[in-house]
Amino acid sequence: MKALRWLTFGTAFLGFGLAAGFGCGGGAQEGGGAVKEPGAGTTEAKPAETTANAAPPPTSDPAPAPTAAATPEPPKTAEAKPPEPPKPPPSPCPEGMAFVKGGSYKMGFLKNEAKIADFCFDKTEATAKDYEACVASKKCNDAFATCAPEATYKKAGKEDHPMVCVDFQQAIDYCTAQGKRLPSDEEWEWAARGGEEGRVYPWGNDAPKDQLCWSGGKEGLLKGTCPVAAHPTGASKDGLLGMAGNVFEWTTSAQDAKTKDRVGRGASWRDGIPNMFRAERPGRFQVTYRCGFLGIRCATAPTATSGK
């Protein structure tokens, strides 16, 4: 009787288990729980882990973030330089000479018509040192070169003063030795007046003050010559210095048809009357005359006149 009750109970239990199992659609339960078999000890099924708690799948290293392409630098260009001023044309004159453009004018007090070709003129009078070099070359002579107390030849401290105590032939010889010549009276006046400008004095129309070596200035009566470049404010239009004052200068022009006297130009250090230094005013000297206030300035033809 006890065995029959067990069988009945067991059958019922088994029936319950079968009914329960087939009633859930092949043993599957919501939530994924496993079906218990009768009489077997089972553990409670754990719910599947959600994706929120699951570890992320391994991934490969992320691709590097793209970087901005380097902007190419513009090619460097040289900084624009201002154009250089045009170079002056080469001088048609030898070193130490100025170019004098020719022309025509009414000359001197008599207003004689004169026509002048282009020529080159020494910027300063020939110095004592220049003349000494000519003597050393045996192309000049120093006869009576210390003819006066104001002589400059071989005098210490006066090497850059104008050479004086030279007669007409010595002046010709000196210029010839330089490959040059003495100027004519017409050329000399044209250069002193600034060509077509017609200046009263080489520097302009203002009366003499400190523009020249003379005895009418603030230094009073002078006792001799000055350095040839000592008065730059007295320069002519073409840059000629000492065209007034310091020493007279020989020219090739005869004073008249009756004598051999030659015209000298420019007045000298011993003169103190302004009118003596006018560009048009001549002086007169015998060809054998030597003194401490008469010197040399040479001229020559230009090699070219382009650009002038």
PDB file of C-alpha atoms in Angstrom:
ATOM      1  CA  MET A   1       0.000   0.000   0.000  1.00  0.00           C
ATOM      2  CA  LYS A   2       2.852   2.363   0.787  1.00  0.00           C
ATOM      3  CA  ALA A   3       4.542   1.381  -2.485  1.00  0.00           C
ATOM      4  CA  LEU A   4       1.410   2.149  -4.460  1.00  0.00           C
ATOM      5  CA  ARG A   5       1.096   5.625  -2.914  1.00  0.00           C
ATOM      6  CA  TRP A   6       4.646   6.420  -3.846  1.00  0.00           C
ATOM      7  CA  LEU A   7       4.065   5.261  -7.370  1.00  0.00           C
ATOM      8  CA  THR A   8       0.936   7.302  -7.559  1.00  0.00           C
ATOM      9  CA  PHE A   9       2.644  10.345  -6.151  1.00  0.00           C
ATOM     10  CA  GLY A  10       5.631   9.846  -8.342  1.00  0.00           C
ATOM     11  CA  THR A  11       3.416   9.448 -11.387  1.00  0.00           C
ATOM     12  CA  ALA A  12       1.599  12.580 -10.550  1.00  0.00           C
ATOM     13  CA  PHE A  13       4.816  14.436 -10.032  1.00  0.00           C
ATOM     14  CA  LEU A  14       6.101  13.085 -13.239  1.00  0.00           C
ATOM     15  CA  GLY A  15       2.928  14.099 -14.959  1.00  0.00           C
ATOM     16  CA  PHE A  16       3.188  17.567 -13.573  1.00  0.00           C
ATOM     17  CA  GLY A  17       6.723  17.829 -14.715  1.00  0.00           C
ATOM     18  CA  LEU A  18       5.856  16.634 -18.240  1.00  0.00           C
ATOM     19  CA  ALA A  19       2.892  18.919 -18.411  1.00  0.00           C
ATOM     20  CA  ALA A  20       4.963  21.815 -17.262  1.00  0.00           C
ATOM     21  CA  GLY A  21       7.732  20.994 -19.636  1.00  0.00           C
ATOM     22  CA  PHE A  22       5.600  20.652 -22.767  1.00  0.00           C
ATOM     23  CA  GLY A  23       3.501  23.620 -21.910  1.00  0.00           C
ATOM     24  CA  CYS A  24       6.418  26.029 -22.311  1.00  0.00           C
ATOM     25  CA  GLY A  25       7.180  25.313 -25.884  1.00  0.00           C
ATOM     26  CA  GLY A  26       9.974  22.773 -25.901  1.00  0.00           C
ATOM     27  CA  GLY A  27      11.480  23.690 -22.539  1.00  0.00           C
ATOM     28  CA  ALA A  28      12.297  27.298 -23.368  1.00  0.00           C
ATOM     29  CA  GLN A  29      11.295  29.899 -20.806  1.00  0.00           C
ATOM     30  CA  GLU A  30      11.182  33.624 -21.005  1.00  0.00           C
ATOM     31  CA  GLY A  31      14.302  35.122 -19.674  1.00  0.00           C
ATOM     32  CA  GLY A  32      16.340  32.132 -20.961  1.00  0.00           C
ATOM     33  CA  GLY A  33      15.887  29.953 -17.761  1.00  0.00           C
ATOM     34  CA  ALA A  34      16.715  26.146 -18.045  1.00  0.00           C
ATOM     35  CA  VAL A  35      14.010  23.426 -17.452  1.00  0.00           C
ATOM     36  CA  LYS A  36      14.357  21.353 -14.235  1.00  0.00           C
ATOM     37  CA  GLU A  37      14.279  17.624 -14.676  1.00  0.00           C
ATOM     38  CA  PRO A  38      12.390  15.691 -11.998  1.00  0.00           C
ATOM     39  CA  GLY A  39      14.402  14.691  -8.982  1.00  0.00           C
ATOM     40  CA  ALA A  40      17.551  16.450 -10.282  1.00  0.00           C
ATOM     41  CA  GLY A  41      19.161  19.284  -8.378  1.00  0.00           C
ATOM     42  CA  THR A  42      19.482  22.296 -10.613  1.00  0.00           C
ATOM     43  CA  THR A  43      20.847  25.749 -10.198  1.00  0.00           C
ATOM     44  CA  GLU A  44      19.006  28.877 -11.043  1.00  0.00           C
ATOM     45  CA  ALA A  45      19.867  30.071 -14.524  1.00  0.00           C
ATOM     46  CA  LYS A  46      21.665  33.361 -14.640  1.00  0.00           C
ATOM     47  CA  PRO A  47      20.339  35.932 -16.961  1.00  0.00           C
ATOM     48  CA  ALA A  48      22.531  36.688 -19.977  1.00  0.00           C
ATOM     49  CA  GLU A  49      24.789  39.669 -19.521  1.00  0.00           C
ATOM     50  CA  THR A  50      23.559  42.732 -21.211  1.00  0.00           C
ATOM     51  CA  THR A  51      25.663  44.581 -23.743  1.00  0.00           C
ATOM     52  CA  ALA A  52      25.834  47.450 -21.331  1.00  0.00           C
ATOM     53  CA  ASN A  53      27.875  45.377 -18.881  1.00  0.00           C
ATOM     54  CA  ALA A  54      29.772  43.342 -21.433  1.00  0.00           C
ATOM     55  CA  ALA A  55      33.377  44.219 -22.083  1.00  0.00           C
ATOM     56  CA  PRO A  56      33.776  45.918 -25.452  1.00  0.00           C
ATOM     57  CA  PRO A  57      35.307  43.721 -28.109  1.00  0.00           C
ATOM     58  CA  PRO A  58      38.947  44.338 -28.759  1.00  0.00           C
ATOM     59  CA  THR A  59      39.548  46.799 -31.512  1.00  0.00           C
ATOM     60  CA  SER A  60      42.595  47.648 -33.556  1.00  0.00           C
ATOM     61  CA  ASP A  61      44.472  50.852 -32.822  1.00  0.00           C
ATOM     62  CA  PRO A  62      42.459  53.810 -34.039  1.00  0.00           C
ATOM     63  CA  ALA A  63      43.727  55.401 -37.216  1.00  0.00           C
ATOM     64  CA  PRO A  64      45.683  58.573 -36.507  1.00  0.00           C
ATOM     65  CA  ALA A  65      43.681  61.705 -36.864  1.00  0.00           C
ATOM     66  CA  PRO A  66      44.349  63.324 -40.201  1.00  0.00           C
ATOM     67  CA  THR A  67      46.657  66.273 -39.956  1.00  0.00           C
ATOM     68  CA  ALA A  68      46.332  69.409 -42.006  1.00  0.00           C
ATOM     69  CA  ALA A  69      48.567  69.324 -45.028  1.00  0.00           C
ATOM     70  CA  ALA A  70      51.521  71.706 -44.625  1.00  0.00           C
ATOM     71  CA  THR A  71      50.869  74.877 -46.575  1.00  0.00           C
ATOM     72  CA  PRO A  72      53.766  75.373 -48.962  1.00  0.00           C
ATOM     73  CA  GLU A  73      55.633  78.622 -48.352  1.00  0.00           C
ATOM     74  CA  PRO A  74      55.493  81.003 -51.262  1.00  0.00           C
ATOM     75  CA  PRO A  75      58.792  81.249 -53.086  1.00  0.00           C
ATOM     76  CA  LYS A  76      60.982  83.946 -51.656  1.00  0.00           C
ATOM     77  CA  THR A  77      61.545  86.831 -53.948  1.00  0.00           C
ATOM     78  CA  ALA A  78      64.255  89.413 -53.670  1.00  0.00           C
ATOM     79  CA  GLU A  79      63.102  92.654 -52.127  1.00  0.00           C
ATOM     80  CA  ALA A  80      62.512  95.284 -54.722  1.00  0.00           C
ATOM     81  CA  LYS A  81      65.397  97.737 -54.693  1.00  0.00           C
ATOM     82  CA  PRO A  82      65.002 101.291 -55.866  1.00  0.00           C
ATOM     83  CA  PRO A  83      66.570 101.797 -59.251  1.00  0.00           C
ATOM     84  CA  GLU A  84      70.103 103.107 -59.088  1.00  0.00           C
ATOM     85  CA  PRO A  85      70.565 106.593 -60.469  1.00  0.00           C
ATOM     86  CA  PRO A  86      72.121 106.566 -63.915  1.00  0.00           C
ATOM     87  CA  LYS A  87      75.871 106.841 -63.877  1.00  0.00           C
ATOM     88  CA  PRO A  88      77.226 110.028 -65.397  1.00  0.00           C
ATOM     89  CA  PRO A  89      78.970 109.515 -68.695  1.00  0.00           C
ATOM     90  CA  PRO A  90      82.735 109.286 -68.490  1.00  0.00           C
ATOM     91  CA  SER A  91      84.465 112.645 -68.642  1.00  0.00           C
ATOM     92  CA  PRO A  92      86.012 113.529 -71.975  1.00  0.00           C
ATOM     93  CA  CYS A  93      88.764 115.293 -70.062  1.00  0.00           C
ATOM     94  CA  PRO A  94      91.907 113.998 -68.332  1.00  0.00           C
ATOM     95  CA  GLU A  95      91.886 113.695 -64.552  1.00  0.00           C
ATOM     96  CA  GLY A  96      92.139 117.041 -62.803  1.00  0.00           C
ATOM     97  CA  MET A  97      90.473 118.911 -65.661  1.00  0.00           C
ATOM     98  CA  ALA A  98      86.919 120.187 -66.169  1.00  0.00           C
ATOM     99  CA  PHE A  99      84.909 120.092 -69.369  1.00  0.00           C
ATOM    100  CA  VAL A 100      83.915 123.522 -70.726  1.00  0.00           C
ATOM    101  CA  LYS A 101      81.123 123.491 -73.282  1.00  0.00           C
ATOM    102  CA  GLY A 102      81.805 125.816 -76.208  1.00  0.00           C
ATOM    103  CA  GLY A 103      79.626 128.561 -77.612  1.00  0.00           C
ATOM    104  CA  SER A 104      79.779 132.142 -78.804  1.00  0.00           C
ATOM    105  CA  TYR A 105      79.664 135.490 -77.009  1.00  0.00           C
ATOM    106  CA  LYS A 106      80.626 139.141 -77.169  1.00  0.00           C
ATOM    107  CA  MET A 107      83.988 139.314 -75.473  1.00  0.00           C
ATOM    108  CA  GLY A 108      85.473 141.841 -73.092  1.00  0.00           C
ATOM    109  CA  PHE A 109      84.996 145.554 -72.928  1.00  0.00           C
ATOM    110  CA  LEU A 110      85.134 145.874 -76.702  1.00  0.00           C
ATOM    111  CA  LYS A 111      82.413 143.227 -77.154  1.00  0.00           C
ATOM    112  CA  ASN A 112      84.210 141.485 -79.956  1.00  0.00           C
ATOM    113  CA  GLU A 113      82.416 138.416 -81.274  1.00  0.00           C
ATOM    114  CA  ALA A 114      84.143 135.212 -80.154  1.00  0.00           C
ATOM    115  CA  LYS A 115      83.333 131.597 -80.934  1.00  0.00           C
ATOM    116  CA  ILE A 116      84.648 128.874 -78.622  1.00  0.00           C
ATOM    117  CA  ALA A 117      84.937 125.130 -79.268  1.00  0.00           C
ATOM    118  CA  ASP A 118      84.541 122.620 -76.440  1.00  0.00           C
ATOM    119  CA  PHE A 119      87.716 122.299 -74.372  1.00  0.00           C
ATOM    120  CA  CYS A 120      89.120 120.949 -71.101  1.00  0.00           C
ATOM    121  CA  PHE A 121      90.629 123.267 -68.499  1.00  0.00           C
ATOM    122  CA  ASP A 122      92.737 122.530 -65.428  1.00  0.00           C
ATOM    123  CA  LYS A 123      90.579 122.771 -62.309  1.00  0.00           C
ATOM    124  CA  THR A 124      93.349 124.626 -60.474  1.00  0.00           C
ATOM    125  CA  GLU A 125      96.495 126.531 -61.298  1.00  0.00           C
ATOM    126  CA  ALA A 126      99.676 124.466 -61.665  1.00  0.00           C
ATOM    127  CA  THR A 127     101.257 124.075 -58.225  1.00  0.00           C
ATOM    128  CA  ALA A 128     104.860 124.429 -57.123  1.00  0.00           C
ATOM    129  CA  LYS A 129     104.946 120.657 -56.610  1.00  0.00           C
ATOM    130  CA  ASP A 130     103.605 120.060 -60.134  1.00  0.00           C
ATOM    131  CA  TYR A 131     106.298 122.258 -61.616  1.00  0.00           C
ATOM    132  CA  GLU A 132     109.036 120.636 -59.546  1.00  0.00           C
ATOM    133  CA  ALA A 133     107.982 117.245 -60.952  1.00  0.00           C
ATOM    134  CA  CYS A 134     108.229 118.664 -64.475  1.00  0.00           C
ATOM    135  CA  VAL A 135     111.757 119.920 -63.779  1.00  0.00           C
ATOM    136  CA  ALA A 136     112.690 116.482 -62.415  1.00  0.00           C
ATOM    137  CA  SER A 137     111.491 114.939 -65.691  1.00  0.00           C
ATOM    138  CA  LYS A 138     113.806 117.372 -67.554  1.00  0.00           C
ATOM    139  CA  LYS A 139     110.871 118.715 -69.549  1.00  0.00           C
ATOM    140  CA  CYS A 140     110.861 122.036 -67.683  1.00  0.00           C
ATOM    141  CA  ASN A 141     113.561 124.326 -66.369  1.00  0.00           C
ATOM    142  CA  ASP A 142     113.723 126.203 -63.081  1.00  0.00           C
ATOM    143  CA  ALA A 143     115.655 129.244 -64.242  1.00  0.00           C
ATOM    144  CA  PHE A 144     114.881 132.183 -61.937  1.00  0.00           C
ATOM    145  CA  ALA A 145     112.209 130.062 -60.217  1.00  0.00           C
ATOM    146  CA  THR A 146     112.787 131.981 -56.976  1.00  0.00           C
ATOM    147  CA  CYS A 147     112.634 135.406 -58.563  1.00  0.00           C
ATOM    148  CA  ALA A 148     110.657 137.098 -55.776  1.00  0.00           C
ATOM    149  CA  PRO A 149     110.092 136.882 -52.012  1.00  0.00           C
ATOM    150  CA  GLU A 150     106.671 135.358 -52.766  1.00  0.00           C
ATOM    151  CA  ALA A 151     108.230 132.490 -54.774  1.00  0.00           C
ATOM    152  CA  THR A 152     106.730 129.064 -54.068  1.00  0.00           C
ATOM    153  CA  TYR A 153     109.173 126.738 -55.876  1.00  0.00           C
ATOM    154  CA  LYS A 154     110.735 124.279 -53.401  1.00  0.00           C
ATOM    155  CA  LYS A 155     109.461 126.340 -50.485  1.00  0.00           C
ATOM    156  CA  ALA A 156     108.379 124.200 -47.523  1.00  0.00           C
ATOM    157  CA  GLY A 157     104.672 124.498 -46.832  1.00  0.00           C
ATOM    158  CA  LYS A 158     103.929 125.974 -50.264  1.00  0.00           C
ATOM    159  CA  GLU A 159     103.879 122.795 -52.319  1.00  0.00           C
ATOM    160  CA  ASP A 160     100.145 123.245 -53.020  1.00  0.00           C
ATOM    161  CA  HIS A 161     100.433 126.967 -53.814  1.00  0.00           C
ATOM    162  CA  PRO A 162     100.482 128.133 -57.451  1.00  0.00           C
ATOM    163  CA  MET A 163     103.830 128.085 -59.237  1.00  0.00           C
ATOM    164  CA  VAL A 164     105.026 131.635 -59.876  1.00  0.00           C
ATOM    165  CA  CYS A 165     108.209 133.222 -61.294  1.00  0.00           C
ATOM    166  CA  VAL A 166     107.670 131.613 -64.700  1.00  0.00           C
ATOM    167  CA  ASP A 167     107.885 133.539 -67.970  1.00  0.00           C
ATOM    168  CA  PHE A 168     105.779 132.937 -71.066  1.00  0.00           C
ATOM    169  CA  GLN A 169     108.066 130.269 -72.561  1.00  0.00           C
ATOM    170  CA  GLN A 170     108.319 128.369 -69.285  1.00  0.00           C
ATOM    171  CA  ALA A 171     104.534 128.341 -69.095  1.00  0.00           C
ATOM    172  CA  ILE A 172     104.317 126.941 -72.651  1.00  0.00           C
ATOM    173  CA  ASP A 173     106.929 124.275 -71.843  1.00  0.00           C
ATOM    174  CA  TYR A 174     105.114 123.181 -68.722  1.00  0.00           C
ATOM    175  CA  CYS A 175     101.764 122.694 -70.503  1.00  0.00           C
ATOM    176  CA  THR A 176     103.450 120.927 -73.425  1.00  0.00           C
ATOM    177  CA  ALA A 177     105.096 118.501 -70.981  1.00  0.00           C
ATOM    178  CA  GLN A 178     101.603 117.599 -69.690  1.00  0.00           C
ATOM    179  CA  GLY A 179     100.323 116.951 -73.211  1.00  0.00           C
ATOM    180  CA  LYS A 180      98.351 120.208 -73.005  1.00  0.00           C
ATOM    181  CA  ARG A 181      98.634 123.877 -74.059  1.00  0.00           C
ATOM    182  CA  LEU A 182      98.057 127.355 -72.720  1.00  0.00           C
ATOM    183  CA  PRO A 183      94.519 128.696 -73.276  1.00  0.00           C
ATOM    184  CA  SER A 184      93.659 131.613 -75.500  1.00  0.00           C
ATOM    185  CA  ASP A 185      92.349 134.816 -73.991  1.00  0.00           C
ATOM    186  CA  GLU A 186      88.906 134.076 -75.488  1.00  0.00           C
ATOM    187  CA  GLU A 187      88.778 130.603 -73.948  1.00  0.00           C
ATOM    188  CA  TRP A 188      89.851 131.871 -70.553  1.00  0.00           C
ATOM    189  CA  GLU A 189      87.142 134.562 -70.376  1.00  0.00           C
ATOM    190  CA  TRP A 190      84.458 132.154 -71.626  1.00  0.00           C
ATOM    191  CA  ALA A 191      85.283 129.692 -68.853  1.00  0.00           C
ATOM    192  CA  ALA A 192      85.441 132.411 -66.176  1.00  0.00           C
ATOM    193  CA  ARG A 193      82.032 133.855 -67.094  1.00  0.00           C
ATOM    194  CA  GLY A 194      80.337 130.442 -66.990  1.00  0.00           C
ATOM    195  CA  GLY A 195      79.882 130.269 -70.757  1.00  0.00           C
ATOM    196  CA  GLU A 196      76.444 131.411 -71.818  1.00  0.00           C
ATOM    197  CA  GLU A 197      75.526 132.345 -68.217  1.00  0.00           C
ATOM    198  CA  GLY A 198      77.636 135.489 -68.605  1.00  0.00           C
ATOM    199  CA  ARG A 199      78.575 135.792 -64.930  1.00  0.00           C
ATOM    200  CA  VAL A 200      80.283 138.969 -63.714  1.00  0.00           C
ATOM    201  CA  TYR A 201      82.660 136.925 -61.547  1.00  0.00           C
ATOM    202  CA  PRO A 202      83.493 133.227 -61.792  1.00  0.00           C
ATOM    203  CA  TRP A 203      81.216 132.366 -58.811  1.00  0.00           C
ATOM    204  CA  GLY A 204      78.308 134.583 -59.910  1.00  0.00           C
ATOM    205  CA  ASN A 205      77.327 138.238 -59.754  1.00  0.00           C
ATOM    206  CA  ASP A 206      77.934 138.946 -56.068  1.00  0.00           C
ATOM    207  CA  ALA A 207      80.834 141.225 -55.230  1.00  0.00           C
ATOM    208  CA  PRO A 208      84.031 139.567 -53.928  1.00  0.00           C
ATOM    209  CA  LYS A 209      84.137 138.689 -50.233  1.00  0.00           C
ATOM    210  CA  ASP A 210      85.646 135.397 -49.104  1.00  0.00           C
ATOM    211  CA  GLN A 211      85.414 133.568 -52.428  1.00  0.00           C
ATOM    212  CA  LEU A 212      88.986 134.254 -53.451  1.00  0.00           C
ATOM    213  CA  CYS A 213      92.575 134.917 -52.402  1.00  0.00           C
ATOM    214  CA  TRP A 214      92.860 138.728 -52.460  1.00  0.00           C
ATOM    215  CA  SER A 215      93.854 141.718 -50.378  1.00  0.00           C
ATOM    216  CA  GLY A 216      90.361 143.197 -50.141  1.00  0.00           C
ATOM    217  CA  GLY A 217      88.894 140.587 -47.799  1.00  0.00           C
ATOM    218  CA  LYS A 218      88.688 140.186 -44.032  1.00  0.00           C
ATOM    219  CA  GLU A 219      92.343 139.124 -43.845  1.00  0.00           C
ATOM    220  CA  GLY A 220      93.418 142.476 -45.242  1.00  0.00           C
ATOM    221  CA  LEU A 221      96.597 142.963 -47.233  1.00  0.00           C
ATOM    222  CA  LEU A 222      98.136 139.603 -48.109  1.00  0.00           C
ATOM    223  CA  LYS A 223     101.836 138.916 -48.385  1.00  0.00           C
ATOM    224  CA  GLY A 224     101.695 136.067 -50.854  1.00  0.00           C
ATOM    225  CA  THR A 225      99.776 133.252 -52.502  1.00  0.00           C
ATOM    226  CA  CYS A 226      97.166 130.862 -51.101  1.00  0.00           C
ATOM    227  CA  PRO A 227      96.752 127.091 -51.653  1.00  0.00           C
ATOM    228  CA  VAL A 228      95.116 126.546 -55.057  1.00  0.00           C
ATOM    229  CA  ALA A 229      92.022 124.827 -53.590  1.00  0.00           C
ATOM    230  CA  ALA A 230      91.592 127.082 -50.554  1.00  0.00           C
ATOM    231  CA  HIS A 231      88.455 128.866 -51.796  1.00  0.00           C
ATOM    232  CA  PRO A 232      85.844 126.359 -53.026  1.00  0.00           C
ATOM    233  CA  THR A 233      83.006 128.909 -52.840  1.00  0.00           C
ATOM    234  CA  GLY A 234      84.720 130.803 -55.650  1.00  0.00           C
ATOM    235  CA  ALA A 235      84.319 127.924 -58.111  1.00  0.00           C
ATOM    236  CA  SER A 236      83.044 128.644 -61.604  1.00  0.00           C
ATOM    237  CA  LYS A 237      79.992 126.981 -63.135  1.00  0.00           C
ATOM    238  CA  ASP A 238      82.222 124.133 -64.343  1.00  0.00           C
ATOM    239  CA  GLY A 239      84.073 123.691 -61.046  1.00  0.00           C
ATOM    240  CA  LEU A 240      87.191 125.715 -61.861  1.00  0.00           C
ATOM    241  CA  LEU A 241      88.907 127.103 -58.757  1.00  0.00           C
ATOM    242  CA  GLY A 242      90.953 130.281 -58.454  1.00  0.00           C
ATOM    243  CA  MET A 243      89.786 131.846 -61.695  1.00  0.00           C
ATOM    244  CA  ALA A 244      89.843 135.117 -59.786  1.00  0.00           C
ATOM    245  CA  GLY A 245      92.596 136.071 -57.347  1.00  0.00           C
ATOM    246  CA  ASN A 246      95.677 134.177 -56.125  1.00  0.00           C
ATOM    247  CA  VAL A 247      97.739 134.696 -59.320  1.00  0.00           C
ATOM    248  CA  PHE A 248      97.276 135.973 -62.847  1.00  0.00           C
ATOM    249  CA  GLU A 249      97.427 133.253 -65.489  1.00  0.00           C
ATOM    250  CA  TRP A 250      99.232 133.303 -68.828  1.00  0.00           C
ATOM    251  CA  THR A 251      97.252 133.073 -72.103  1.00  0.00           C
ATOM    252  CA  THR A 252      98.575 132.728 -75.653  1.00  0.00           C
ATOM    253  CA  SER A 253      96.818 135.838 -76.946  1.00  0.00           C
ATOM    254  CA  ALA A 254      98.856 138.896 -77.881  1.00  0.00           C
ATOM    255  CA  GLN A 255      97.895 142.142 -76.230  1.00  0.00           C
ATOM    256  CA  ASP A 256      98.204 144.011 -79.522  1.00  0.00           C
ATOM    257  CA  ALA A 257      99.826 143.775 -82.939  1.00  0.00           C
ATOM    258  CA  LYS A 258     102.756 146.031 -82.064  1.00  0.00           C
ATOM    259  CA  THR A 259     104.355 144.081 -79.192  1.00  0.00           C
ATOM    260  CA  LYS A 260     104.969 140.521 -78.058  1.00  0.00           C
ATOM    261  CA  ASP A 261     103.136 141.181 -74.816  1.00  0.00           C
ATOM    262  CA  ARG A 262     100.612 138.578 -73.790  1.00  0.00           C
ATOM    263  CA  VAL A 263      97.322 138.789 -71.954  1.00  0.00           C
ATOM    264  CA  GLY A 264      97.210 137.532 -68.373  1.00  0.00           C
ATOM    265  CA  ARG A 265      93.902 136.844 -66.645  1.00  0.00           C
ATOM    266  CA  GLY A 266      92.297 136.654 -63.196  1.00  0.00           C
ATOM    267  CA  ALA A 267      94.108 139.320 -61.101  1.00  0.00           C
ATOM    268  CA  SER A 268      96.053 138.266 -57.988  1.00  0.00           C
ATOM    269  CA  TRP A 269      96.488 138.059 -54.233  1.00  0.00           C
ATOM    270  CA  ARG A 270      97.920 141.563 -54.039  1.00  0.00           C
ATOM    271  CA  ASP A 271      94.879 143.233 -55.639  1.00  0.00           C
ATOM    272  CA  GLY A 272      92.079 144.605 -53.470  1.00  0.00           C
ATOM    273  CA  ILE A 273      89.707 146.394 -55.874  1.00  0.00           C
ATOM    274  CA  PRO A 274      86.630 144.289 -56.772  1.00  0.00           C
ATOM    275  CA  ASN A 275      86.530 145.347 -60.434  1.00  0.00           C
ATOM    276  CA  MET A 276      89.964 143.831 -60.945  1.00  0.00           C
ATOM    277  CA  PHE A 277      88.392 140.368 -60.651  1.00  0.00           C
ATOM    278  CA  ARG A 278      85.646 140.725 -63.230  1.00  0.00           C
ATOM    279  CA  ALA A 279      85.692 137.875 -65.738  1.00  0.00           C
ATOM    280  CA  GLU A 280      86.115 140.292 -68.655  1.00  0.00           C
ATOM    281  CA  ARG A 281      89.100 142.202 -67.287  1.00  0.00           C
ATOM    282  CA  PRO A 282      92.518 141.419 -68.861  1.00  0.00           C
ATOM    283  CA  GLY A 283      96.064 142.097 -67.690  1.00  0.00           C
ATOM    284  CA  ARG A 284      99.203 142.668 -69.764  1.00  0.00           C
ATOM    285  CA  PHE A 285     102.647 141.063 -69.400  1.00  0.00           C
ATOM    286  CA  GLN A 286     105.860 141.041 -71.404  1.00  0.00           C
ATOM    287  CA  VAL A 287     106.820 137.515 -72.495  1.00  0.00           C
ATOM    288  CA  THR A 288     110.031 137.673 -70.444  1.00  0.00           C
ATOM    289  CA  TYR A 289     108.303 138.909 -67.310  1.00  0.00           C
ATOM    290  CA  ARG A 290     108.533 136.899 -64.072  1.00  0.00           C
ATOM    291  CA  CYS A 291     106.954 137.814 -60.760  1.00  0.00           C
ATOM    292  CA  GLY A 292     105.408 136.420 -57.596  1.00  0.00           C
ATOM    293  CA  PHE A 293     101.794 136.839 -58.835  1.00  0.00           C
ATOM    294  CA  LEU A 294     101.729 135.271 -62.331  1.00  0.00           C
ATOM    295  CA  GLY A 295     101.244 131.542 -62.941  1.00  0.00           C
ATOM    296  CA  ILE A 296      99.961 128.747 -65.222  1.00  0.00           C
ATOM    297  CA  ARG A 297      96.701 126.969 -66.044  1.00  0.00           C
ATOM    298  CA  CYS A 298      96.591 124.549 -69.002  1.00  0.00           C
ATOM    299  CA  ALA A 299      93.937 123.566 -71.526  1.00  0.00           C
ATOM    300  CA  THR A 300      93.446 120.722 -74.008  1.00  0.00           C
ATOM    301  CA  ALA A 301      90.898 119.397 -76.471  1.00  0.00           C
ATOM    302  CA  PRO A 302      88.368 116.856 -75.102  1.00  0.00           C
ATOM    303  CA  THR A 303      88.561 113.258 -76.275  1.00  0.00           C
ATOM    304  CA  ALA A 304      84.762 113.114 -76.713  1.00  0.00           C
ATOM    305  CA  THR A 305      81.753 115.265 -76.033  1.00  0.00           C
ATOM    306  CA  SER A 306      78.934 112.714 -75.875  1.00  0.00           C
ATOM    307  CA  GLY A 307      76.510 113.284 -73.002  1.00  0.00           C
ATOM    308  CA  LYS A 308      77.738 116.784 -72.402  1.00  0.00           C
TER     309      LYS A 308
END
